[in-house]
XYZ file of C-alpha atoms in Angstrom:
151
model
C -39.579 -14.726 0.222
C -37.737 -13.418 3.272
C -34.404 -14.676 4.480
C -33.911 -16.259 7.858
C -30.462 -14.667 8.049
C -29.517 -11.205 9.227
C -27.736 -9.102 6.590
C -23.961 -9.218 6.738
C -22.667 -5.766 7.624
C -19.583 -4.118 6.239
C -16.610 -4.215 8.646
C -16.054 -1.038 10.681
C -13.999 1.583 8.844
C -14.010 -0.399 5.592
C -15.708 1.605 2.854
C -17.462 0.800 -0.390
C -16.621 2.902 -3.461
C -19.239 3.783 -6.042
C -18.926 4.812 -9.691
C -18.348 8.533 -9.017
C -15.631 7.942 -6.431
C -13.929 5.337 -8.616
C -14.007 7.645 -11.652
C -12.429 10.483 -9.641
C -9.779 8.148 -8.189
C -8.986 6.687 -11.626
C -8.612 10.180 -13.121
C -6.290 11.330 -10.320
C -4.259 8.116 -10.576
C -3.882 8.529 -14.350
C -2.656 12.132 -13.953
C -0.098 11.143 -11.329
C 1.083 8.148 -13.359
C 1.591 10.499 -16.315
C 3.550 12.952 -14.148
C 5.755 10.204 -12.709
C 6.212 8.742 -16.198
C 7.466 12.090 -17.520
C 10.121 11.980 -14.793
C 11.255 8.488 -15.820
C 9.393 6.391 -13.247
C 8.255 2.933 -14.325
C 5.279 1.127 -12.810
C 5.790 -1.762 -10.447
C 3.210 -3.969 -8.796
C 3.871 -6.026 -5.679
C 1.670 -8.661 -4.037
C -1.015 -7.587 -1.588
C 0.150 -10.472 0.620
C 3.795 -10.644 1.782
C 5.710 -12.401 4.533
C 5.139 -10.502 7.778
C 8.906 -10.302 8.369
C 9.223 -7.837 5.477
C 7.119 -5.245 7.307
C 8.506 -5.969 10.776
C 12.081 -5.385 9.566
C 11.251 -2.013 8.052
C 8.868 -0.625 10.619
C 9.710 -2.440 13.821
C 6.981 -2.356 16.434
C 5.326 0.813 15.189
C 3.440 -0.844 12.370
C 3.353 -4.402 13.694
C 0.300 -3.766 15.885
C -1.597 -2.476 12.850
C -0.910 -5.403 10.504
C -3.601 -7.731 9.271
C -1.466 -10.815 9.770
C -2.121 -14.539 9.888
C -0.541 -17.902 9.145
C -1.370 -19.126 5.667
C -2.199 -22.804 5.045
C 1.442 -23.522 4.096
C 2.592 -22.295 7.501
C 4.128 -18.941 6.528
C 3.335 -15.862 8.610
C 1.908 -13.369 6.122
C 0.353 -9.900 6.220
C -1.820 -7.766 4.000
C 0.280 -4.894 2.628
C 0.226 -1.927 5.096
C 2.413 0.267 2.849
C 4.418 -0.044 -0.371
C 7.998 0.984 0.382
C 9.112 -2.333 1.888
C 7.714 -4.387 -0.980
C 9.088 -1.995 -3.623
C 12.570 -2.249 -2.081
C 12.262 -6.051 -1.945
C 11.188 -6.029 -5.607
C 14.151 -3.847 -6.591
C 16.606 -6.064 -4.681
C 15.096 -9.238 -6.197
C 15.635 -7.796 -9.668
C 19.210 -6.609 -9.150
C 18.122 -2.983 -9.269
C 20.254 -1.916 -6.318
C 23.313 -1.625 -8.576
C 21.941 1.456 -10.367
C 19.403 4.239 -9.903
C 15.846 2.966 -10.227
C 12.650 4.999 -10.400
C 9.494 3.053 -9.575
C 5.907 4.180 -9.098
C 3.092 2.181 -7.560
C -0.543 2.340 -6.590
C -2.997 -0.005 -4.980
C -4.797 -0.946 -1.797
C -3.090 -1.003 1.593
C -4.514 -2.228 4.899
C -3.888 -0.940 8.439
C -5.873 -1.960 11.472
C -6.816 0.542 14.178
C -8.854 -0.045 17.320
C -11.682 2.461 17.797
C -9.847 3.745 20.916
C -6.608 4.375 19.004
C -5.498 7.778 17.776
C -6.243 6.604 14.220
C -9.325 4.618 15.216
C -11.696 6.545 12.960
C -9.552 6.205 9.827
C -10.341 3.881 6.956
C -8.641 0.499 7.347
C -8.301 -0.067 3.595
C -7.205 2.768 1.361
C -5.399 3.354 -1.919
C -1.788 4.452 -1.764
C 0.018 5.953 -4.749
C 3.637 6.975 -4.724
C 7.109 6.837 -6.191
C 10.453 5.570 -4.962
C 13.837 6.735 -6.201
C 16.343 4.048 -5.265
C 20.111 4.427 -5.581
C 21.348 8.009 -5.979
C 22.827 10.093 -3.141
C 20.204 11.333 -0.700
C 20.217 15.112 -1.429
C 19.560 14.741 -5.150
C 16.986 11.980 -4.613
C 15.184 13.978 -1.936
C 15.190 17.046 -4.190
C 13.688 15.117 -7.086
C 10.872 13.675 -4.958
C 10.155 17.096 -3.377
C 10.062 18.732 -6.823
C 7.530 16.162 -8.032
C 5.406 16.699 -4.940
C 5.302 20.438 -5.616
């Protein structure tokens, strides 16, 4: 039996991931989680959906044109997560973590729109971001710790 409907195509610059790609990503993620864990970083997970204001405050206009944003049924303006730093800082503040040094690591999907004509127009609109945030200590020592981990 044939369908009367045309197949639904994947959105431009949104990619599927198969078993081999997922296995490689999972292995890399596990190694980096282990490395961050050895340095005292704990995992944190933030929602994929946050109030748009969170991202506008941090990034200003630079990121606002690349947000997947909409009004949710309750009337709040919300956006799919375009990066983790804002949400990780919100999480730390919500949990009273700003009174001491906090080491948090994270990984998960982020979403950034780009028109085909844009400089980043050929980049994937959904991708996995993995990173670590050191919140609290003076900048030189914090920067040095993050740079050392990157090396």
